[in-house]
Amino acid sequence: MLFNHSVKTGRRNEFVDVTFVVADRIKESKVKSGICVVYVPHTTAGITINENADPSVKADILSQLEKLVPYGAGYSHMEGNADSHIKASIIGHSVHLIIEEGSPVLGTWQGIFFCEFDGPRSRRLYIEIIPDR
Ligand code: ZN
């Protein structure tokens, strides 16, 4: 079962918590046990799972990515957003979740983050839910 969700981002580089979006779609699907694939269909955005308790973790990941791949550091890509493409490839475009008892199995401190690297924009998130029986 495929869900198509829209994500609005407000900054050029930003992590948007989409944990509840994914959990709500799993509930809506009525699937109790299976796999959920969350996929970002963009070349300058990605998705990751990391700590959502302390917001400084998001800030640290973003600031270290900026140091690793600075904006406008003499890239070949003429569009001016080469750093965005590189950051998106480092982070990746999908995460897989285990569904048990109708909820995503996540650690206590884990959250799912849509990772914007060329915002602000209106983005899409695909959530495919696959029952195991
Ligand atoms: Zn580009």
Short mmCIF file of N, CA and C and ligand atoms in Angstrom, two decimals:
data_model
loop_
_atom_site.label_atom_id
_atom_site.label_comp_id
_atom_site.label_asym_id
_atom_site.label_seq_id
_atom_site.Cartn_x
_atom_site.Cartn_y
_atom_site.Cartn_z
N MET A 1 0.85 -1.18 0.00
CA MET A 1 0.00 0.00 0.00
C MET A 1 0.89 1.24 0.00
N LEU A 2 0.69 2.10 -1.03
CA LEU A 2 1.58 3.26 -1.17
C LEU A 2 0.88 4.54 -0.73
N PHE A 3 1.55 5.30 0.13
CA PHE A 3 1.08 6.61 0.53
C PHE A 3 2.05 7.66 0.01
N ASN A 4 1.48 8.82 -0.38
CA ASN A 4 2.27 9.91 -0.94
C ASN A 4 2.03 11.12 -0.03
N HIS A 5 3.05 11.53 0.68
CA HIS A 5 2.88 12.59 1.67
C HIS A 5 3.68 13.83 1.27
N SER A 6 3.13 15.01 1.52
CA SER A 6 3.84 16.24 1.18
C SER A 6 4.53 16.82 2.42
N VAL A 7 5.78 17.27 2.24
CA VAL A 7 6.57 17.85 3.34
C VAL A 7 6.97 19.26 2.93
N LYS A 8 6.64 20.23 3.77
CA LYS A 8 7.05 21.62 3.50
C LYS A 8 8.29 21.91 4.35
N THR A 9 9.34 22.39 3.70
CA THR A 9 10.55 22.73 4.46
C THR A 9 10.71 24.24 4.50
N GLY A 10 11.38 24.74 5.54
CA GLY A 10 11.45 26.19 5.75
C GLY A 10 12.84 26.79 5.62
N ARG A 11 13.85 25.92 5.51
CA ARG A 11 15.22 26.43 5.41
C ARG A 11 16.01 25.66 4.34
N ARG A 12 17.18 26.18 3.97
CA ARG A 12 17.99 25.49 2.94
C ARG A 12 18.42 24.12 3.44
N ASN A 13 18.92 24.05 4.67
CA ASN A 13 19.31 22.78 5.28
C ASN A 13 18.48 22.59 6.54
N GLU A 14 17.76 21.48 6.60
CA GLU A 14 16.85 21.31 7.72
C GLU A 14 16.46 19.84 7.87
N PHE A 15 16.31 19.37 9.10
CA PHE A 15 15.76 18.04 9.38
C PHE A 15 14.33 18.23 9.87
N VAL A 16 13.39 17.56 9.20
CA VAL A 16 11.99 17.63 9.60
C VAL A 16 11.58 16.26 10.16
N ASP A 17 11.11 16.24 11.39
CA ASP A 17 10.70 14.99 12.03
C ASP A 17 9.41 14.47 11.36
N VAL A 18 9.49 13.29 10.74
CA VAL A 18 8.32 12.70 10.08
C VAL A 18 7.91 11.37 10.74
N THR A 19 8.39 11.16 11.95
CA THR A 19 8.09 9.90 12.67
C THR A 19 6.58 9.66 12.78
N PHE A 20 5.84 10.71 13.17
CA PHE A 20 4.40 10.55 13.36
C PHE A 20 3.66 10.39 12.04
N VAL A 21 4.19 10.98 10.97
CA VAL A 21 3.59 10.80 9.63
C VAL A 21 3.65 9.31 9.27
N VAL A 22 4.81 8.70 9.46
CA VAL A 22 4.99 7.29 9.11
C VAL A 22 4.13 6.40 10.02
N ALA A 23 4.15 6.68 11.33
CA ALA A 23 3.36 5.87 12.27
C ALA A 23 1.86 5.98 11.96
N ASP A 24 1.40 7.18 11.58
CA ASP A 24 -0.02 7.36 11.25
C ASP A 24 -0.42 6.60 9.99
N ARG A 25 0.46 6.58 8.97
CA ARG A 25 0.16 5.85 7.72
C ARG A 25 0.11 4.35 7.98
N ILE A 26 0.99 3.86 8.86
CA ILE A 26 0.98 2.43 9.20
C ILE A 26 -0.34 2.08 9.88
N LYS A 27 -0.78 2.94 10.79
CA LYS A 27 -2.07 2.71 11.47
C LYS A 27 -3.22 2.70 10.46
N GLU A 28 -3.18 3.71 9.54
CA GLU A 28 -4.21 3.84 8.51
C GLU A 28 -4.27 2.58 7.63
N SER A 29 -3.12 1.97 7.36
CA SER A 29 -3.04 0.79 6.49
C SER A 29 -3.64 -0.46 7.16
N LYS A 30 -3.73 -0.43 8.48
CA LYS A 30 -4.21 -1.55 9.30
C LYS A 30 -3.28 -2.76 9.25
N VAL A 31 -2.06 -2.57 8.74
CA VAL A 31 -1.08 -3.66 8.71
C VAL A 31 -0.51 -3.80 10.11
N LYS A 32 -0.55 -5.03 10.65
CA LYS A 32 -0.07 -5.26 12.02
C LYS A 32 1.38 -5.70 12.06
N SER A 33 1.82 -6.38 10.99
CA SER A 33 3.17 -6.92 10.97
C SER A 33 3.70 -6.88 9.54
N GLY A 34 4.91 -6.37 9.36
CA GLY A 34 5.46 -6.29 8.01
C GLY A 34 6.63 -5.33 7.93
N ILE A 35 6.79 -4.73 6.76
CA ILE A 35 7.91 -3.84 6.48
C ILE A 35 7.36 -2.54 5.92
N CYS A 36 8.01 -1.44 6.28
CA CYS A 36 7.64 -0.14 5.73
C CYS A 36 8.88 0.48 5.10
N VAL A 37 8.75 0.89 3.84
CA VAL A 37 9.83 1.57 3.15
C VAL A 37 9.44 3.04 3.02
N VAL A 38 10.32 3.92 3.48
CA VAL A 38 10.06 5.36 3.37
C VAL A 38 11.10 5.89 2.38
N TYR A 39 10.59 6.46 1.27
CA TYR A 39 11.47 6.83 0.16
C TYR A 39 11.31 8.31 -0.23
N VAL A 40 12.43 8.98 -0.46
CA VAL A 40 12.43 10.39 -0.86
C VAL A 40 12.79 10.49 -2.34
N PRO A 41 11.86 10.96 -3.21
CA PRO A 41 12.10 11.00 -4.65
C PRO A 41 12.73 12.32 -5.11
N HIS A 42 13.80 12.72 -4.46
CA HIS A 42 14.46 13.99 -4.79
C HIS A 42 15.98 13.79 -4.83
N THR A 43 16.67 14.64 -5.58
CA THR A 43 18.13 14.51 -5.69
C THR A 43 18.87 15.41 -4.71
N THR A 44 18.13 16.29 -4.03
CA THR A 44 18.79 17.20 -3.08
C THR A 44 18.13 17.14 -1.69
N ALA A 45 17.53 16.00 -1.40
CA ALA A 45 16.96 15.75 -0.07
C ALA A 45 17.14 14.26 0.22
N GLY A 46 17.07 13.90 1.49
CA GLY A 46 17.24 12.50 1.86
C GLY A 46 16.42 12.16 3.08
N ILE A 47 16.70 10.99 3.65
CA ILE A 47 15.97 10.58 4.86
C ILE A 47 16.90 9.75 5.74
N THR A 48 16.75 9.95 7.06
CA THR A 48 17.59 9.20 7.99
C THR A 48 16.85 8.93 9.29
N ILE A 49 17.38 7.97 10.05
CA ILE A 49 16.85 7.70 11.40
C ILE A 49 17.95 8.07 12.38
N ASN A 50 17.62 8.92 13.35
CA ASN A 50 18.60 9.28 14.39
C ASN A 50 17.87 9.81 15.61
N GLU A 51 18.62 10.37 16.53
CA GLU A 51 18.03 10.79 17.81
C GLU A 51 17.05 11.95 17.65
N ASN A 52 15.87 11.80 18.25
CA ASN A 52 14.92 12.93 18.23
C ASN A 52 14.64 13.47 19.64
N ALA A 53 15.43 13.03 20.63
CA ALA A 53 15.23 13.53 21.99
C ALA A 53 15.96 14.86 22.17
N ASP A 54 17.24 14.89 21.84
CA ASP A 54 18.03 16.11 22.00
C ASP A 54 18.22 16.77 20.63
N PRO A 55 17.61 17.95 20.41
CA PRO A 55 17.69 18.61 19.09
C PRO A 55 19.11 18.99 18.67
N SER A 56 20.06 19.01 19.63
CA SER A 56 21.43 19.37 19.24
C SER A 56 22.06 18.29 18.36
N VAL A 57 21.53 17.05 18.39
CA VAL A 57 22.05 16.00 17.50
C VAL A 57 21.79 16.38 16.04
N LYS A 58 20.55 16.81 15.73
CA LYS A 58 20.22 17.27 14.36
C LYS A 58 21.14 18.42 13.96
N ALA A 59 21.30 19.38 14.87
CA ALA A 59 22.13 20.57 14.59
C ALA A 59 23.57 20.15 14.32
N ASP A 60 24.09 19.20 15.10
CA ASP A 60 25.47 18.74 14.90
C ASP A 60 25.65 18.04 13.55
N ILE A 61 24.68 17.19 13.19
CA ILE A 61 24.80 16.48 11.90
C ILE A 61 24.80 17.51 10.76
N LEU A 62 23.88 18.48 10.82
CA LEU A 62 23.80 19.50 9.77
C LEU A 62 25.07 20.35 9.71
N SER A 63 25.60 20.73 10.86
CA SER A 63 26.79 21.61 10.83
C SER A 63 28.04 20.83 10.37
N GLN A 64 28.12 19.55 10.72
CA GLN A 64 29.27 18.76 10.26
C GLN A 64 29.17 18.45 8.77
N LEU A 65 27.95 18.22 8.27
CA LEU A 65 27.78 18.02 6.82
C LEU A 65 28.20 19.28 6.07
N GLU A 66 27.86 20.45 6.64
CA GLU A 66 28.22 21.73 6.01
C GLU A 66 29.74 21.90 5.96
N LYS A 67 30.43 21.45 7.02
CA LYS A 67 31.90 21.53 7.03
C LYS A 67 32.51 20.58 6.01
N LEU A 68 31.90 19.39 5.90
CA LEU A 68 32.39 18.35 4.99
C LEU A 68 32.16 18.75 3.53
N VAL A 69 30.98 19.34 3.27
CA VAL A 69 30.58 19.69 1.89
C VAL A 69 30.08 21.14 1.89
N PRO A 70 30.99 22.12 1.92
CA PRO A 70 30.54 23.52 2.03
C PRO A 70 29.80 24.01 0.78
N TYR A 71 28.88 24.92 0.99
CA TYR A 71 28.14 25.56 -0.11
C TYR A 71 29.12 26.36 -0.97
N GLY A 72 29.00 26.24 -2.30
CA GLY A 72 29.77 27.06 -3.23
C GLY A 72 31.27 26.86 -3.19
N ALA A 73 31.73 25.64 -2.93
CA ALA A 73 33.17 25.39 -2.80
C ALA A 73 33.81 24.94 -4.12
N GLY A 74 33.43 25.55 -5.23
CA GLY A 74 34.08 25.29 -6.51
C GLY A 74 33.75 23.96 -7.15
N TYR A 75 32.45 23.62 -7.18
CA TYR A 75 32.02 22.36 -7.78
C TYR A 75 31.79 22.53 -9.28
N SER A 76 31.72 21.42 -10.03
CA SER A 76 31.48 21.46 -11.49
C SER A 76 30.02 21.71 -11.84
N HIS A 77 29.10 21.18 -11.05
CA HIS A 77 27.66 21.29 -11.32
C HIS A 77 27.25 22.76 -11.37
N MET A 78 26.68 23.18 -12.53
CA MET A 78 26.43 24.60 -12.79
C MET A 78 25.19 25.17 -12.08
N GLU A 79 24.36 24.29 -11.53
CA GLU A 79 23.11 24.74 -10.93
C GLU A 79 23.31 25.46 -9.59
N GLY A 80 24.52 25.36 -9.03
CA GLY A 80 24.80 26.05 -7.78
C GLY A 80 24.41 25.28 -6.53
N ASN A 81 23.93 24.03 -6.71
CA ASN A 81 23.51 23.27 -5.53
C ASN A 81 24.23 21.92 -5.43
N ALA A 82 25.49 21.91 -5.89
CA ALA A 82 26.27 20.66 -5.84
C ALA A 82 26.36 20.13 -4.41
N ASP A 83 26.54 21.03 -3.45
CA ASP A 83 26.62 20.58 -2.05
C ASP A 83 25.35 19.84 -1.64
N SER A 84 24.18 20.30 -2.13
CA SER A 84 22.90 19.67 -1.80
C SER A 84 22.85 18.24 -2.33
N HIS A 85 23.30 18.06 -3.59
CA HIS A 85 23.31 16.72 -4.19
C HIS A 85 24.24 15.78 -3.40
N ILE A 86 25.41 16.29 -3.03
CA ILE A 86 26.40 15.45 -2.32
C ILE A 86 25.88 15.07 -0.93
N LYS A 87 25.31 16.04 -0.23
CA LYS A 87 24.75 15.75 1.11
C LYS A 87 23.63 14.71 1.01
N ALA A 88 22.78 14.83 -0.02
CA ALA A 88 21.68 13.87 -0.20
C ALA A 88 22.21 12.46 -0.42
N SER A 89 23.31 12.34 -1.20
CA SER A 89 23.88 11.01 -1.43
C SER A 89 24.55 10.45 -0.18
N ILE A 90 25.15 11.30 0.62
CA ILE A 90 25.77 10.83 1.88
C ILE A 90 24.67 10.28 2.80
N ILE A 91 23.57 11.00 2.94
CA ILE A 91 22.49 10.61 3.85
C ILE A 91 21.67 9.43 3.31
N GLY A 92 21.42 9.40 2.00
CA GLY A 92 20.63 8.32 1.40
C GLY A 92 19.17 8.69 1.20
N HIS A 93 18.47 7.91 0.37
CA HIS A 93 17.11 8.25 -0.06
C HIS A 93 16.01 7.38 0.50
N SER A 94 16.36 6.37 1.30
CA SER A 94 15.29 5.55 1.88
C SER A 94 15.70 4.96 3.22
N VAL A 95 14.69 4.68 4.03
CA VAL A 95 14.90 3.91 5.25
C VAL A 95 13.84 2.80 5.27
N HIS A 96 14.17 1.70 5.95
CA HIS A 96 13.26 0.56 6.08
C HIS A 96 12.92 0.39 7.55
N LEU A 97 11.66 0.17 7.82
CA LEU A 97 11.23 -0.01 9.20
C LEU A 97 10.52 -1.34 9.35
N ILE A 98 10.64 -1.94 10.53
CA ILE A 98 9.91 -3.16 10.85
C ILE A 98 8.59 -2.73 11.51
N ILE A 99 7.50 -3.33 11.05
CA ILE A 99 6.19 -3.05 11.66
C ILE A 99 5.82 -4.21 12.56
N GLU A 100 5.51 -3.91 13.81
CA GLU A 100 5.05 -4.94 14.75
C GLU A 100 3.91 -4.35 15.58
N GLU A 101 2.85 -5.10 15.72
CA GLU A 101 1.65 -4.65 16.45
C GLU A 101 1.15 -3.30 15.94
N GLY A 102 1.22 -3.10 14.63
CA GLY A 102 0.67 -1.91 13.99
C GLY A 102 1.48 -0.64 14.16
N SER A 103 2.72 -0.77 14.67
CA SER A 103 3.58 0.42 14.87
C SER A 103 4.98 0.16 14.33
N PRO A 104 5.69 1.23 13.94
CA PRO A 104 7.08 1.04 13.52
C PRO A 104 7.94 0.70 14.75
N VAL A 105 8.83 -0.27 14.58
CA VAL A 105 9.74 -0.64 15.68
C VAL A 105 10.91 0.34 15.65
N LEU A 106 10.98 1.19 16.68
CA LEU A 106 12.05 2.18 16.78
C LEU A 106 12.61 2.15 18.19
N GLY A 107 13.89 2.47 18.34
CA GLY A 107 14.48 2.58 19.66
C GLY A 107 13.91 3.79 20.39
N THR A 108 14.07 3.81 21.70
CA THR A 108 13.51 4.88 22.55
C THR A 108 13.84 6.28 22.03
N TRP A 109 15.08 6.46 21.55
CA TRP A 109 15.52 7.81 21.18
C TRP A 109 15.47 8.06 19.69
N GLN A 110 15.00 7.06 18.93
CA GLN A 110 15.04 7.20 17.47
C GLN A 110 13.83 7.92 16.90
N GLY A 111 14.09 8.75 15.89
CA GLY A 111 13.04 9.39 15.12
C GLY A 111 13.42 9.31 13.65
N ILE A 112 12.44 9.54 12.77
CA ILE A 112 12.69 9.51 11.31
C ILE A 112 12.70 10.95 10.82
N PHE A 113 13.77 11.33 10.14
CA PHE A 113 13.91 12.72 9.70
C PHE A 113 13.99 12.84 8.19
N PHE A 114 13.09 13.69 7.63
CA PHE A 114 13.24 14.12 6.24
C PHE A 114 14.37 15.15 6.25
N CYS A 115 15.37 14.97 5.37
CA CYS A 115 16.56 15.84 5.38
C CYS A 115 16.57 16.74 4.16
N GLU A 116 16.26 17.99 4.37
CA GLU A 116 16.26 19.00 3.29
C GLU A 116 17.67 19.57 3.12
N PHE A 117 18.15 19.63 1.86
CA PHE A 117 19.46 20.23 1.61
C PHE A 117 19.42 21.33 0.55
N ASP A 118 18.21 21.65 0.05
CA ASP A 118 18.11 22.73 -0.95
C ASP A 118 16.74 23.40 -0.83
N GLY A 119 16.37 23.73 0.41
CA GLY A 119 15.07 24.34 0.66
C GLY A 119 15.15 25.85 0.65
N PRO A 120 14.06 26.52 1.06
CA PRO A 120 12.78 25.88 1.40
C PRO A 120 12.01 25.44 0.15
N ARG A 121 11.32 24.32 0.27
CA ARG A 121 10.59 23.75 -0.85
C ARG A 121 9.42 22.92 -0.36
N SER A 122 8.59 22.55 -1.33
CA SER A 122 7.53 21.58 -1.09
C SER A 122 8.06 20.25 -1.62
N ARG A 123 8.08 19.23 -0.77
CA ARG A 123 8.70 17.95 -1.12
C ARG A 123 7.71 16.82 -1.00
N ARG A 124 8.12 15.65 -1.51
CA ARG A 124 7.28 14.45 -1.42
C ARG A 124 7.99 13.37 -0.64
N LEU A 125 7.18 12.55 -0.02
CA LEU A 125 7.68 11.42 0.74
C LEU A 125 6.78 10.24 0.38
N TYR A 126 7.37 9.13 -0.08
CA TYR A 126 6.58 7.93 -0.37
C TYR A 126 6.72 6.95 0.77
N ILE A 127 5.61 6.40 1.18
CA ILE A 127 5.60 5.43 2.28
C ILE A 127 4.90 4.17 1.75
N GLU A 128 5.69 3.11 1.56
CA GLU A 128 5.14 1.83 1.07
C GLU A 128 5.06 0.85 2.22
N ILE A 129 3.89 0.31 2.45
CA ILE A 129 3.68 -0.59 3.58
C ILE A 129 3.38 -2.00 3.05
N ILE A 130 4.22 -2.96 3.47
CA ILE A 130 4.14 -4.32 2.95
C ILE A 130 3.82 -5.29 4.09
N PRO A 131 2.62 -5.87 4.08
CA PRO A 131 2.28 -6.83 5.13
C PRO A 131 3.06 -8.14 4.96
N ASP A 132 3.36 -8.82 6.06
CA ASP A 132 4.13 -10.06 5.92
C ASP A 132 3.25 -11.30 5.75
N ARG A 133 1.95 -11.11 5.72
CA ARG A 133 1.06 -12.24 5.41
C ARG A 133 -0.30 -11.71 4.95
ZN ZN B 1 21.47 20.53 -9.08
#
